[in-house]
CSV table of C-alpha atoms and ligand atoms in Angstrom, one decimal:
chain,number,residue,atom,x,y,z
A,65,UNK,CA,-7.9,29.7,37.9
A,66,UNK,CA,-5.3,28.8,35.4
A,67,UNK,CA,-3.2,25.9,37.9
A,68,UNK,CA,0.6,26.0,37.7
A,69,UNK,CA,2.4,23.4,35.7
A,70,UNK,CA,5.7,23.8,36.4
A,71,UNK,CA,8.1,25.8,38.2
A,72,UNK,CA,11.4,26.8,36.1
A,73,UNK,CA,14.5,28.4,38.0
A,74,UNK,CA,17.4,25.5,38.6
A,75,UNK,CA,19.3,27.2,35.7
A,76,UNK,CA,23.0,28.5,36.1
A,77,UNK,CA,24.0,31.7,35.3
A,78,UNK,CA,26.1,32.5,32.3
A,79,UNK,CA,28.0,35.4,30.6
A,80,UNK,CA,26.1,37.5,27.3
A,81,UNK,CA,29.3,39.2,26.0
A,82,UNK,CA,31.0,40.5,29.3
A,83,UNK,CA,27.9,42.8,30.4
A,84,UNK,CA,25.0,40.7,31.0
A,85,UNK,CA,25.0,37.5,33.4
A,86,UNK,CA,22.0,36.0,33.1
A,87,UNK,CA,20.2,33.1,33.5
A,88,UNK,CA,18.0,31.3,30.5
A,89,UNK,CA,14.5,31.0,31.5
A,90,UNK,CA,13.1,30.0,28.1
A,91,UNK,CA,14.6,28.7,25.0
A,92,UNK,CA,13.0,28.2,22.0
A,93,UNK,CA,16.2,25.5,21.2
A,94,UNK,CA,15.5,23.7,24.4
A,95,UNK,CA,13.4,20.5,23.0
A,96,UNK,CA,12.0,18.8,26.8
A,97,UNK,CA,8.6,17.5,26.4
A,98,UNK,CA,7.2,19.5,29.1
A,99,UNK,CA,8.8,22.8,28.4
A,100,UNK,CA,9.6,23.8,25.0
A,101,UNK,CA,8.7,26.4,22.7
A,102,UNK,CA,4.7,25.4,22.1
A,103,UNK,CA,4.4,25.8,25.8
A,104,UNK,CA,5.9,29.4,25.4
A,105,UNK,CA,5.4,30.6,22.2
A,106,UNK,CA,5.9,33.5,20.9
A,107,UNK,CA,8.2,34.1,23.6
A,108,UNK,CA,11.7,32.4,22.0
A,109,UNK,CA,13.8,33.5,24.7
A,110,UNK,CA,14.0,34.8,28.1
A,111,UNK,CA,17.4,36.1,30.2
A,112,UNK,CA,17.3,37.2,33.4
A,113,UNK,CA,19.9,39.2,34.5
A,114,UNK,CA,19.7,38.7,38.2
A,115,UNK,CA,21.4,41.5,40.0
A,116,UNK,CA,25.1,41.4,39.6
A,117,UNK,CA,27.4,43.8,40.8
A,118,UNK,CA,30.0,45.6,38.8
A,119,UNK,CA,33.1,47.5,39.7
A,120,UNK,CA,33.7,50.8,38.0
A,121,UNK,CA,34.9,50.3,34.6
A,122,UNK,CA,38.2,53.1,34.7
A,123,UNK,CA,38.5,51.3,30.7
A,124,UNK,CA,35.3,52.3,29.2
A,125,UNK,CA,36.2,54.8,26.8
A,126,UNK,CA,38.1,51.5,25.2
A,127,UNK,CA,36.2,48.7,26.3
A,128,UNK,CA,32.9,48.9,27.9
A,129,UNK,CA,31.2,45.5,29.3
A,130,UNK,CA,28.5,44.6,26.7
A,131,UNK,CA,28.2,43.4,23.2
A,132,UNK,CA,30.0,44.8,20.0
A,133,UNK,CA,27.7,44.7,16.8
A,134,UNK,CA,25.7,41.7,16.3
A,135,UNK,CA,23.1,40.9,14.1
A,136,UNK,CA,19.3,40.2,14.2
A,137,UNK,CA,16.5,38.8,12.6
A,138,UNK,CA,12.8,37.9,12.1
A,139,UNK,CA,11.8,38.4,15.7
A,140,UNK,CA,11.8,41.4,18.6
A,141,UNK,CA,14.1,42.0,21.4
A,142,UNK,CA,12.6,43.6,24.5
A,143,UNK,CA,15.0,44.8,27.1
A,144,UNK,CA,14.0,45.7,30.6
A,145,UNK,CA,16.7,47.8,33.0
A,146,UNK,CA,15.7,47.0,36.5
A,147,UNK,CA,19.1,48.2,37.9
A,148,UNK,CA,21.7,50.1,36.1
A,149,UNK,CA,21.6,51.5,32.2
A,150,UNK,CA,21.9,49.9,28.9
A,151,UNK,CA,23.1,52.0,26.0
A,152,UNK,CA,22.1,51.1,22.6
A,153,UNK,CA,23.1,51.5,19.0
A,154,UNK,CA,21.4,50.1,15.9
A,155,UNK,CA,22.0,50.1,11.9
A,156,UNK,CA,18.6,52.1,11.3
A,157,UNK,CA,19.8,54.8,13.6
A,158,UNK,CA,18.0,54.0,16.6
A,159,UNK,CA,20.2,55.0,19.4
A,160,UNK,CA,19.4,56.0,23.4
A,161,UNK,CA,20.3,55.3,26.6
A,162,UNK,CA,17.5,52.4,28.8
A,163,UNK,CA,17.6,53.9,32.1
A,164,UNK,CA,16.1,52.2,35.0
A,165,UNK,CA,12.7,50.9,35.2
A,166,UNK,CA,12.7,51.8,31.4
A,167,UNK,CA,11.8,49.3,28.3
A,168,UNK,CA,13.3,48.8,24.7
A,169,UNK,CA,11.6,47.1,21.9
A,170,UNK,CA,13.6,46.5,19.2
A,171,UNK,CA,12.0,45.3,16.3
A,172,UNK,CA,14.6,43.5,14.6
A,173,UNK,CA,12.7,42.4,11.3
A,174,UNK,CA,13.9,42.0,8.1
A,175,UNK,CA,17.5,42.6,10.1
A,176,UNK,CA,19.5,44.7,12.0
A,177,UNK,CA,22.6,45.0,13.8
A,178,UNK,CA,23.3,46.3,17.2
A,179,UNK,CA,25.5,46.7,20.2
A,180,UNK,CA,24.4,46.6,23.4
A,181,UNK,CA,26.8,48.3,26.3
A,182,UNK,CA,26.2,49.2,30.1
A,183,UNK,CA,25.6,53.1,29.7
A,184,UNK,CA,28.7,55.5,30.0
A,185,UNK,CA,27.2,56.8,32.8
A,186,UNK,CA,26.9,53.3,34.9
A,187,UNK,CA,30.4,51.5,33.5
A,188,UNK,CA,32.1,54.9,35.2
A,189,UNK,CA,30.6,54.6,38.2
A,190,UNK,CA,29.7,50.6,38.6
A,191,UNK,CA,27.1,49.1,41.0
A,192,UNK,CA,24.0,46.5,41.0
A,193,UNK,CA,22.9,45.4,37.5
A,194,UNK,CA,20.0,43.8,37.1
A,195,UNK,CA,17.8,43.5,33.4
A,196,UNK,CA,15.9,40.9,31.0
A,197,UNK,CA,16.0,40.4,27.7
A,198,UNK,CA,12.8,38.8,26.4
A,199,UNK,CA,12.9,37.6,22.4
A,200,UNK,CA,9.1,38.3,20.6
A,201,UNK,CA,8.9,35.9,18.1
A,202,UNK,CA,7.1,37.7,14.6
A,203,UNK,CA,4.4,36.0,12.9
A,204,UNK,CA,5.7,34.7,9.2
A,205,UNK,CA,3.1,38.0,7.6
A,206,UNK,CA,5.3,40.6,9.8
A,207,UNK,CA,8.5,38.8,9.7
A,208,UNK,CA,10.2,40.7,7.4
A,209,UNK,CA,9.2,43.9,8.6
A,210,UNK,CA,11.0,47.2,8.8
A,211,UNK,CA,13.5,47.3,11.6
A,212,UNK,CA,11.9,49.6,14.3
A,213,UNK,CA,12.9,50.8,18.0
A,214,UNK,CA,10.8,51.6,20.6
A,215,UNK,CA,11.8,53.8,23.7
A,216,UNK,CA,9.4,53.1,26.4
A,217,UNK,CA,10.1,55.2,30.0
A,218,UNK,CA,8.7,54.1,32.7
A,219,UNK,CA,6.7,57.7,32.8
A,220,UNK,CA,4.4,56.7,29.6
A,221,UNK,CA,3.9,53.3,31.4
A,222,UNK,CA,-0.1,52.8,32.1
A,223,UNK,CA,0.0,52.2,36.2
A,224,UNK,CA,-2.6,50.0,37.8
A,225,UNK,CA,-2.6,50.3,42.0
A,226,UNK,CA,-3.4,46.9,43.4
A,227,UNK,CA,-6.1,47.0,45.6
A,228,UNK,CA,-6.4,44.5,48.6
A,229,UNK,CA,-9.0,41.6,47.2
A,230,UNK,CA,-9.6,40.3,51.2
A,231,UNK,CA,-10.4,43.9,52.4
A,232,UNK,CA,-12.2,45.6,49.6
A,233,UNK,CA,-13.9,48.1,52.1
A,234,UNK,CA,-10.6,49.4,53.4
A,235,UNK,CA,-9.8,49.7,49.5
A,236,UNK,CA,-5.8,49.1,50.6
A,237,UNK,CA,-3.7,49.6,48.2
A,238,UNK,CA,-0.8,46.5,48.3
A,239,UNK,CA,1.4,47.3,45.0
A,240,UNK,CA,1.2,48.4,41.5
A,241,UNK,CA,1.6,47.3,38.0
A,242,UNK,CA,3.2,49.3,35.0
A,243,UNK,CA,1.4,47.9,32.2
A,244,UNK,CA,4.6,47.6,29.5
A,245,UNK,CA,2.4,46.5,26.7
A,246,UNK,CA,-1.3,44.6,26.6
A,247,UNK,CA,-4.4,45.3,28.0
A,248,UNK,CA,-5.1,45.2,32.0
A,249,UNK,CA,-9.1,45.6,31.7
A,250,UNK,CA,-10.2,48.7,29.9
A,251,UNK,CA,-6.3,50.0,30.2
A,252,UNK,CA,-4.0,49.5,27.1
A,253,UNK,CA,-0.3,48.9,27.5
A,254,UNK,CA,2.6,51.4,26.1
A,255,UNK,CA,4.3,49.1,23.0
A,256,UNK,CA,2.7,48.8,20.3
A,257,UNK,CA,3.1,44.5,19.0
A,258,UNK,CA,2.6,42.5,16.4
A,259,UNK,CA,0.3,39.7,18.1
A,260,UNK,CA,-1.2,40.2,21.3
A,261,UNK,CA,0.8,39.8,24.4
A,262,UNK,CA,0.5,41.4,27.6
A,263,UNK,CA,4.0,42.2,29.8
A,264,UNK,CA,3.2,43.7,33.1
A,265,UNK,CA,5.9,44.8,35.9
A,266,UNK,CA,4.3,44.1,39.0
A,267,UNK,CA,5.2,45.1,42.7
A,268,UNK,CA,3.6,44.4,45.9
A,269,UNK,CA,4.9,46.2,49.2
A,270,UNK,CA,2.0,45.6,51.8
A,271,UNK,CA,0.6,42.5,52.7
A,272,UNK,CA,-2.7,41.6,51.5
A,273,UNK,CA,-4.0,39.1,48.1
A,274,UNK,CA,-5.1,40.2,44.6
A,275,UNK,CA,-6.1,38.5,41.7
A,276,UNK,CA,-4.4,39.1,37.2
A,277,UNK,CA,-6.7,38.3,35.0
A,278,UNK,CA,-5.0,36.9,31.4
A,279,UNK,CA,-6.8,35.4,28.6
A,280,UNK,CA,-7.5,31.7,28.2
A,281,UNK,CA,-5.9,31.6,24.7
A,282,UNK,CA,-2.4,33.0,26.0
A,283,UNK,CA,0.4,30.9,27.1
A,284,UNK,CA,1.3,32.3,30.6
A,285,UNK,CA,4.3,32.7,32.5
A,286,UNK,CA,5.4,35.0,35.6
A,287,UNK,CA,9.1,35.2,37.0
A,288,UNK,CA,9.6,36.2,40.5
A,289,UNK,CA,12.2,38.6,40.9
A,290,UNK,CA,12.6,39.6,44.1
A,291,UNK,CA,10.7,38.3,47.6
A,292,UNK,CA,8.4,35.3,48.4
A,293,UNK,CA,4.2,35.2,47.8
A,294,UNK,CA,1.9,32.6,47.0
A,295,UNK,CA,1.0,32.0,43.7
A,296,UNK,CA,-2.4,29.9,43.5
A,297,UNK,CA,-1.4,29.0,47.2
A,298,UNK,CA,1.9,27.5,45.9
A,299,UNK,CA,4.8,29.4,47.6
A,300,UNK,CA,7.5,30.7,45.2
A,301,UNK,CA,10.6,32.5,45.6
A,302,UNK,CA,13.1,34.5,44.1
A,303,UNK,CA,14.5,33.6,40.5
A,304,UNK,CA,11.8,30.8,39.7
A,305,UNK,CA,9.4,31.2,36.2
A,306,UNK,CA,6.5,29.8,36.6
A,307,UNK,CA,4.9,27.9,34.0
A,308,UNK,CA,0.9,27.6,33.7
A,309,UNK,CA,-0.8,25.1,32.0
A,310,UNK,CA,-1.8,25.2,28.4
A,311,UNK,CA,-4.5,27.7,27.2
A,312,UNK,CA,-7.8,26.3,27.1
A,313,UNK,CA,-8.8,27.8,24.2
A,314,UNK,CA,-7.4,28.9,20.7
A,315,UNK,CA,-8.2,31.7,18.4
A,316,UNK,CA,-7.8,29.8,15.3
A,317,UNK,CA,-11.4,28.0,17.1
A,318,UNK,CA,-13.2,31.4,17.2
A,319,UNK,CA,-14.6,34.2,15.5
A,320,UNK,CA,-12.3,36.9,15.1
A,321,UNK,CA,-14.5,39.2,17.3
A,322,UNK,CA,-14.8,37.1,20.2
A,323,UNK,CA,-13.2,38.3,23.4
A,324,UNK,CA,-11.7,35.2,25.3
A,325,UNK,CA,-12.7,34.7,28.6
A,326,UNK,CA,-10.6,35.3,31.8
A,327,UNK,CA,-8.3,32.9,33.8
A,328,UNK,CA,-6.9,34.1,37.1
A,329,UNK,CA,-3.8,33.8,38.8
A,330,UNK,CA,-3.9,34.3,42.5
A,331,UNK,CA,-1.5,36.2,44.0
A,332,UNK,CA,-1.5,36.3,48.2
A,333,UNK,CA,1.2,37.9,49.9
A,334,UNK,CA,1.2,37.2,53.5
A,335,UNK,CA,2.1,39.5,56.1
A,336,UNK,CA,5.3,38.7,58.1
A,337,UNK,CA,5.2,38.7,62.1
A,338,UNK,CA,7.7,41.9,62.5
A,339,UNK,CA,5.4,43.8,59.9
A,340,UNK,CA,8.0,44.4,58.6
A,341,UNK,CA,7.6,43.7,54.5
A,342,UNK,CA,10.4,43.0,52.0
A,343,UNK,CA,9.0,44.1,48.5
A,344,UNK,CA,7.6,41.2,46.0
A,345,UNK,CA,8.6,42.2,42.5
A,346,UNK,CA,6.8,39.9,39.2
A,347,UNK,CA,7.0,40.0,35.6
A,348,UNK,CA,4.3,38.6,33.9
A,349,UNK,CA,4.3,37.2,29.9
A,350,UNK,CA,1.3,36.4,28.4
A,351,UNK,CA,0.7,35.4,24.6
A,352,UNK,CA,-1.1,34.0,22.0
A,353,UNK,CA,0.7,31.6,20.5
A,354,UNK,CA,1.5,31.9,16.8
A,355,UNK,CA,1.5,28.5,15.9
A,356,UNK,CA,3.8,28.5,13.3
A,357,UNK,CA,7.2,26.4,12.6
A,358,UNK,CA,10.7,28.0,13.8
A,359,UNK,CA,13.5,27.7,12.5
A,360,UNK,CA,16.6,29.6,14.3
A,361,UNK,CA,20.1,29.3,15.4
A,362,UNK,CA,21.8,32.5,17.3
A,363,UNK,CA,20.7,35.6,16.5
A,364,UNK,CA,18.6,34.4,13.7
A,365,UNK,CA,14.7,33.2,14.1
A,366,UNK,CA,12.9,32.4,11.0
A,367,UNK,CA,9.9,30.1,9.8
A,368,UNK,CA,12.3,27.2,7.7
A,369,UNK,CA,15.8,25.8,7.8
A,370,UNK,CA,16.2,26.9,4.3
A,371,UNK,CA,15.3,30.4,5.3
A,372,UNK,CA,18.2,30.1,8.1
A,373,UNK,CA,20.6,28.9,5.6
A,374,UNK,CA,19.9,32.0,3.2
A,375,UNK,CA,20.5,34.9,6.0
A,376,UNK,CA,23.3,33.1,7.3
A,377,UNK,CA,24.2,32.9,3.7
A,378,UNK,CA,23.2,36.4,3.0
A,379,UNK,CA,25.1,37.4,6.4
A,380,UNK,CA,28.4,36.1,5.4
A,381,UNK,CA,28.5,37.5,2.0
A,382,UNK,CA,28.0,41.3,3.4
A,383,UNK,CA,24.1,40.9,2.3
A,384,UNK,CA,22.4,41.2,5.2
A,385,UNK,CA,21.5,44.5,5.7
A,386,UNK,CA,21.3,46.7,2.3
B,1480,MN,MN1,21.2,41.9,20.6
């Protein structure tokens, strides 16, 4: 079992442009001892958007909530509409509407700029919002990449049913996961990354216990979004990250061939006395860590300070993007 280290979720809430209130799970800036970026990396950064209602927008034409173009560069944004639509617009003509349950990963590269707006659709009519934005940090060899933009719906998702570990013979089925990118066992995720990672959107509506499996070389976090469960018999709620301890092992100690072996995270999620069941919904990050230095401020992410200095040098003079 891979034990829990710390649980993350005291953090207050705060606007992204006027779309996206979220609050800042991980932050690559953010230099505590016991939670910094070595405990996460390569995930830089992580917003929740916890749901957040929004009256119709009657302005939207003119002003829609969101973010006006902005720039990025040297790592991946990965956006995830639980609740209401995102619509999207990017310098390499990537363009599309993130319904929900849906995922966007933006490769951002070499550089890219972007604006990110609640959909036509969703500003006219208004409602619950609820999304993440995770930041994939790129290894220094694919940092300069080619700006790329990955649609993922929900439909070309890989779907795992959950299957009651303390009743095998009844062969219950307790939840699902939609496997957003990595591998669950044999099954391979639907994004293509640059480093391994595994992202998995997991929901349990009966009672009943079941086990993930991630590798002992990934860091490893899970947020709960929505409900209560047990996590390695350590209750958690609603809006808390957990944080597991450090992998025990690290592929810069093995042959390139050689599969790590399995930790588990145990999941039990008890029945309540009316039967009655609210659901449980988890997102779960795992990677291997890159291991290299980072140098970023805002929307930049890059390997030395001199680096930062040249594409914020490069972004003032109009050079960025060519
Ligand atoms: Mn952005």
């Amino acid at each position: 079992m891979r034990p829990i280290k710390n649980i993350h979720g005291d953090k207050a809430p705060h606007w992204v442009g006027d779309g996206f209130y979220v609050k800042t799970l991980i932050n690559h800036l953010d230099d505590s001892p016991d939670f910094n970026y070595s405990h996460t990396d390569p995930f830089l950064l992580f917003d929740y958007g916890t749901p957040t209602t929004f009256d119709p927008n009657p302005n939207y034409k003119t002003q829609p909530h969101g973010i006006g173009q902005h720039p990025h560069k040297g790592f991946e944004t990965v956006t995830i509409a639980y609740e209401g639509e995102i619509s999207h617009a990017d310098s390499v003509g990537g363009q599309g509407t993130i319904q929900e349950g849906d995922v966007q990963w933006m490769t951002a590269g070499r550089g890219i700029m972007h604006e990110e707006f609640h959909s036509e659709a969703f500003g006219q009519r208004g409602g619950v919002f609820s999304m993440v934005q995770l930041w994939v940090n790129l290894p220094s060899t694919h940092k300069l990449t080619d700006p790329n933009y990955q649609s993922i719906k929900r439909v070309d998702m890989p779907i795992v049913e959950l299957i009651d570990s303390h009743n095998l013979d009844h062969q219950t089925t307790i939840g699902k996961a939609a496997i957003i990118a990595g591998t669950w066992q044999e099954i391979t995720g639907a994004a293509n990354t640059f480093t391994p990672i595994n992202l998995w959107d997991i929901e349990l509506h009966t009672a009943g216990a079941t086990t993930l499996k991630v590798p002992n070389t990934h860091n490893t976090l899970l947020l709960i979004q929505e409900g209560e469960l047990l996590v390695n018999g350590t209750s958690v709620s609603a809006g808390n990250l957990i944080q597991f301890d450090a992998p025990t092992q690290h592929r810069t100690d093995m042959q390139a061939e050689q599969k790590p072996a399995a930790d588990t995270i145990e999941l039990l999620y008890p029945a309540t006395e009316n039967g009655e069941q609210a659901p449980v919904k988890l997102l779960l990050l795992s990677g291997e860590p890159i291991g290299e230095p980072v140098a970023g401020y805002g929307p930049f992410v890059m390997n030395t300070q001199e680096e930062l200095r040249q594409t914020f040098r490069d972004y003032q003079t109009g050079n960025f993007i060519k």
